Amino acid sequence: MSEGDPQSFRQLYRMYPDAFVKLCSIIRDKTPLEDTRHICVEEMVATLLIIVGHNDRYCNIRQRFSRSHFATSQNFNKVLKALNTIAPDMMVKPSTAIPAKIQESARFMPFFKAIDGTHIPAMILGREVSSFRNRHGMQSQNVLAACNFDLQFIYVLSGWEDSAHDSKLLSDALSRRNGLQVPQGKYFLVDCGFANRRQFLTPLRGVRYHLKDFDGQGRHPRNASELFNLCHASLRNVIERIFGVFKSRFTIFKTAPPFPFQTQAELVLACAGLHNFLRKECRSDEFPVENEGDQDVPPLDTEEENVEWLSQSQLQQRTEANAWRMSIANAMWESRPMNNGDGNENDETEDGNDG
């Protein structure tokens, strides 16, 4: 395999040659990474792509490229550092326009994006093991992500222990200098692990929510709250789809990556940037998508963010946000298409106790 021949790397990863060339060109132009005396940037990039795309090990890479273990490790870490430098620029910017998915459907009100997280297997050593165990008893890191309806990441925050509450991750993301931004007048759809706010719209509690709850004859929404939750779940499902694509594309995340934890956290951001690049350049999602399902979604009848004390002003904001959410649900119910089989029961769900 000759140095500097990008087309020879085509079969090493799900990427067209021109996209691979463009990626290497971006890395050359925007980062300090450059060819060494014996190894070109293309080989360094291919090394990382094989490892994250196929969950391959250094020993196989060494044989493929006839490199030492040290050179293989060095190439991997050089490209990882370069990708983390440009990954923030590879995130898509939140748009102020109403997404086409909303405009083209009479079912939906003008919702905005989706935000949620996933638990990625992690290898933890030392005393912190217990805090990184998820509710299934496995070690994992908690990743917060926001995406749009085109399956592109807007923001990714990785490296938090699994035991961290979702609201804590969100507060961290909002407080960072280049953190999560919510355009004026817009809001994200979030699951019930977050608090309901004007900028982060949660489902209604004590009411059917998951899409499977509405499957089958005679299981249509019976009131405003159920209709709201169905529309909310239908739109927020995009975050589960993007993580399904993400984990199928980067199979290294199906098991705990054999790297120091800091490297594991950096890999998430780097691969999120690569995911956006691939969505834009070659739309290469032609492989089985892992179903994220509802495995990490807390039940809707649990208390909402009851781990913190709320001030009077925060309680007032929460009350106003809940009333706003219910007004959306009622507007949806009033404007729904009337069918013979549609339920006409009154919405008796009380929203006042919801957080």
CSV table of N, CA, C and O in Angstrom, one decimal, residues 304-346:
chain,number,residue,atom,x,y,z
A,304,GLU,N,-39.7,14.6,39.1
A,304,GLU,CA,-38.9,15.3,38.2
A,304,GLU,C,-37.9,16.2,38.9
A,304,GLU,O,-38.2,17.1,39.6
A,305,GLU,N,-36.6,15.9,38.7
A,305,GLU,CA,-35.5,16.7,39.2
A,305,GLU,C,-35.7,17.1,40.7
A,305,GLU,O,-35.7,18.2,41.1
A,306,ASN,N,-36.0,16.0,41.5
A,306,ASN,CA,-36.2,16.3,42.9
A,306,ASN,C,-35.0,16.3,43.8
A,306,ASN,O,-35.0,16.2,45.0
A,307,VAL,N,-33.8,16.4,43.1
A,307,VAL,CA,-32.5,16.3,43.8
A,307,VAL,C,-32.1,17.7,44.2
A,307,VAL,O,-31.0,17.9,44.8
A,308,GLU,N,-32.7,18.7,43.8
A,308,GLU,CA,-32.3,20.1,44.1
A,308,GLU,C,-33.4,20.9,44.7
A,308,GLU,O,-34.6,20.7,44.4
A,309,TRP,N,-33.1,21.8,45.6
A,309,TRP,CA,-34.0,22.7,46.2
A,309,TRP,C,-34.3,23.9,45.2
A,309,TRP,O,-33.4,24.5,44.6
A,310,LEU,N,-35.6,24.2,45.0
A,310,LEU,CA,-36.0,25.2,44.0
A,310,LEU,C,-36.4,26.5,44.8
A,310,LEU,O,-37.1,26.4,45.8
A,311,SER,N,-35.9,27.6,44.3
A,311,SER,CA,-36.3,28.9,44.9
A,311,SER,C,-37.7,29.3,44.5
A,311,SER,O,-38.3,28.6,43.6
A,312,GLN,N,-38.2,30.3,45.1
A,312,GLN,CA,-39.5,30.8,44.7
A,312,GLN,C,-39.6,31.2,43.2
A,312,GLN,O,-40.6,30.8,42.5
A,313,SER,N,-38.6,31.8,42.7
A,313,SER,CA,-38.6,32.3,41.3
A,313,SER,C,-38.5,31.0,40.4
A,313,SER,O,-39.1,31.0,39.3
A,314,GLN,N,-37.7,30.0,40.8
A,314,GLN,CA,-37.6,28.8,40.0
A,314,GLN,C,-39.0,28.1,40.0
A,314,GLN,O,-39.4,27.5,38.9
A,315,LEU,N,-39.6,28.0,41.1
A,315,LEU,CA,-41.0,27.4,41.2
A,315,LEU,C,-42.0,28.1,40.3
A,315,LEU,O,-42.8,27.5,39.6
A,316,GLN,N,-41.9,29.5,40.3
A,316,GLN,CA,-42.7,30.2,39.4
A,316,GLN,C,-42.5,30.0,38.0
A,316,GLN,O,-43.4,29.8,37.1
A,317,GLN,N,-41.2,29.9,37.6
A,317,GLN,CA,-40.8,29.6,36.2
A,317,GLN,C,-41.3,28.2,35.8
A,317,GLN,O,-41.8,28.0,34.7
A,318,ARG,N,-41.2,27.2,36.8
A,318,ARG,CA,-41.6,25.9,36.5
A,318,ARG,C,-43.1,25.9,36.2
A,318,ARG,O,-43.6,25.2,35.3
A,319,THR,N,-43.9,26.6,37.1
A,319,THR,CA,-45.3,26.6,36.9
A,319,THR,C,-45.7,27.2,35.6
A,319,THR,O,-46.6,26.7,34.9
A,320,GLU,N,-45.1,28.3,35.2
A,320,GLU,CA,-45.3,29.0,33.9
A,320,GLU,C,-45.0,28.1,32.8
A,320,GLU,O,-45.7,28.0,31.8
A,321,ALA,N,-43.9,27.3,32.9
A,321,ALA,CA,-43.5,26.4,31.8
A,321,ALA,C,-44.5,25.3,31.7
A,321,ALA,O,-44.8,24.9,30.5
A,322,ASN,N,-45.0,24.8,32.8
A,322,ASN,CA,-46.0,23.7,32.7
A,322,ASN,C,-47.3,24.2,32.1
A,322,ASN,O,-47.9,23.4,31.4
A,323,ALA,N,-47.7,25.4,32.4
A,323,ALA,CA,-48.9,25.9,31.8
A,323,ALA,C,-48.7,26.1,30.3
A,323,ALA,O,-49.6,25.9,29.6
A,324,TRP,N,-47.6,26.6,29.9
A,324,TRP,CA,-47.2,26.8,28.5
A,324,TRP,C,-47.3,25.4,27.8
A,324,TRP,O,-47.9,25.3,26.7
A,325,ARG,N,-46.7,24.4,28.4
A,325,ARG,CA,-46.7,23.1,27.8
A,325,ARG,C,-48.2,22.6,27.6
A,325,ARG,O,-48.5,22.0,26.6
A,326,MET,N,-49.0,22.8,28.6
A,326,MET,CA,-50.4,22.3,28.6
A,326,MET,C,-51.2,23.1,27.5
A,326,MET,O,-52.1,22.6,26.9
A,327,SER,N,-50.8,24.4,27.3
A,327,SER,CA,-51.5,25.2,26.3
A,327,SER,C,-51.1,24.6,24.9
A,327,SER,O,-52.0,24.6,24.0
A,328,ILE,N,-49.9,24.1,24.7
A,328,ILE,CA,-49.6,23.5,23.4
A,328,ILE,C,-50.4,22.2,23.2
A,328,ILE,O,-50.9,22.0,22.1
A,329,ALA,N,-50.5,21.4,24.3
A,329,ALA,CA,-51.2,20.2,24.2
A,329,ALA,C,-52.7,20.5,23.9
A,329,ALA,O,-53.3,19.8,23.0
A,330,ASN,N,-53.3,21.5,24.5
A,330,ASN,CA,-54.7,21.8,24.2
A,330,ASN,C,-54.9,22.3,22.8
A,330,ASN,O,-55.9,22.0,22.1
A,331,ALA,N,-53.9,23.1,22.3
A,331,ALA,CA,-54.0,23.6,20.9
A,331,ALA,C,-53.9,22.4,19.9
A,331,ALA,O,-54.6,22.4,18.9
A,332,MET,N,-53.0,21.5,20.2
A,332,MET,CA,-52.9,20.3,19.4
A,332,MET,C,-54.3,19.5,19.3
A,332,MET,O,-54.7,19.1,18.3
A,333,TRP,N,-54.8,19.4,20.5
A,333,TRP,CA,-56.1,18.6,20.6
A,333,TRP,C,-57.2,19.3,19.8
A,333,TRP,O,-58.0,18.6,19.2
A,334,GLU,N,-57.3,20.6,20.0
A,334,GLU,CA,-58.4,21.3,19.3
A,334,GLU,C,-58.2,21.3,17.8
A,334,GLU,O,-59.2,21.4,17.1
A,335,SER,N,-57.0,21.3,17.3
A,335,SER,CA,-56.7,21.3,15.8
A,335,SER,C,-56.5,20.0,15.2
A,335,SER,O,-56.2,19.9,14.0
A,336,ARG,N,-56.7,18.9,16.0
A,336,ARG,CA,-56.5,17.5,15.4
A,336,ARG,C,-57.5,17.2,14.4
A,336,ARG,O,-58.7,17.7,14.4
A,337,PRO,N,-57.2,16.4,13.4
A,337,PRO,CA,-58.2,16.0,12.4
A,337,PRO,C,-59.2,15.1,13.1
A,337,PRO,O,-58.9,14.2,13.9
A,338,MET,N,-60.5,15.3,12.8
A,338,MET,CA,-61.6,14.6,13.5
A,338,MET,C,-61.9,13.3,12.7
A,338,MET,O,-62.3,13.4,11.5
A,339,ASN,N,-61.7,12.2,13.3
A,339,ASN,CA,-62.0,10.9,12.6
A,339,ASN,C,-63.1,10.2,13.4
A,339,ASN,O,-63.3,10.4,14.6
A,340,ASN,N,-63.8,9.3,12.8
A,340,ASN,CA,-64.8,8.5,13.5
A,340,ASN,C,-64.3,7.8,14.7
A,340,ASN,O,-64.9,7.6,15.7
A,341,GLY,N,-63.0,7.3,14.5
A,341,GLY,CA,-62.5,6.5,15.6
A,341,GLY,C,-61.7,7.2,16.6
A,341,GLY,O,-61.1,6.7,17.5
A,342,ASP,N,-61.7,8.6,16.5
A,342,ASP,CA,-60.9,9.4,17.4
A,342,ASP,C,-61.6,9.6,18.7
A,342,ASP,O,-62.8,9.8,18.8
A,343,GLY,N,-60.8,9.5,19.7
A,343,GLY,CA,-61.4,9.6,21.1
A,343,GLY,C,-61.8,11.1,21.3
A,343,GLY,O,-61.2,12.0,20.9
A,344,ASN,N,-62.9,11.3,22.1
A,344,ASN,CA,-63.3,12.6,22.4
A,344,ASN,C,-63.4,12.8,23.9
A,344,ASN,O,-64.1,13.7,24.4
A,345,GLU,N,-62.6,12.0,24.6
A,345,GLU,CA,-62.7,12.2,26.1
A,345,GLU,C,-62.0,13.5,26.5
A,345,GLU,O,-61.1,14.0,25.9
A,346,ASN,N,-62.5,14.0,27.6
A,346,ASN,CA,-61.9,15.2,28.1
A,346,ASN,C,-60.6,14.9,28.7
A,346,ASN,O,-60.4,13.8,29.2
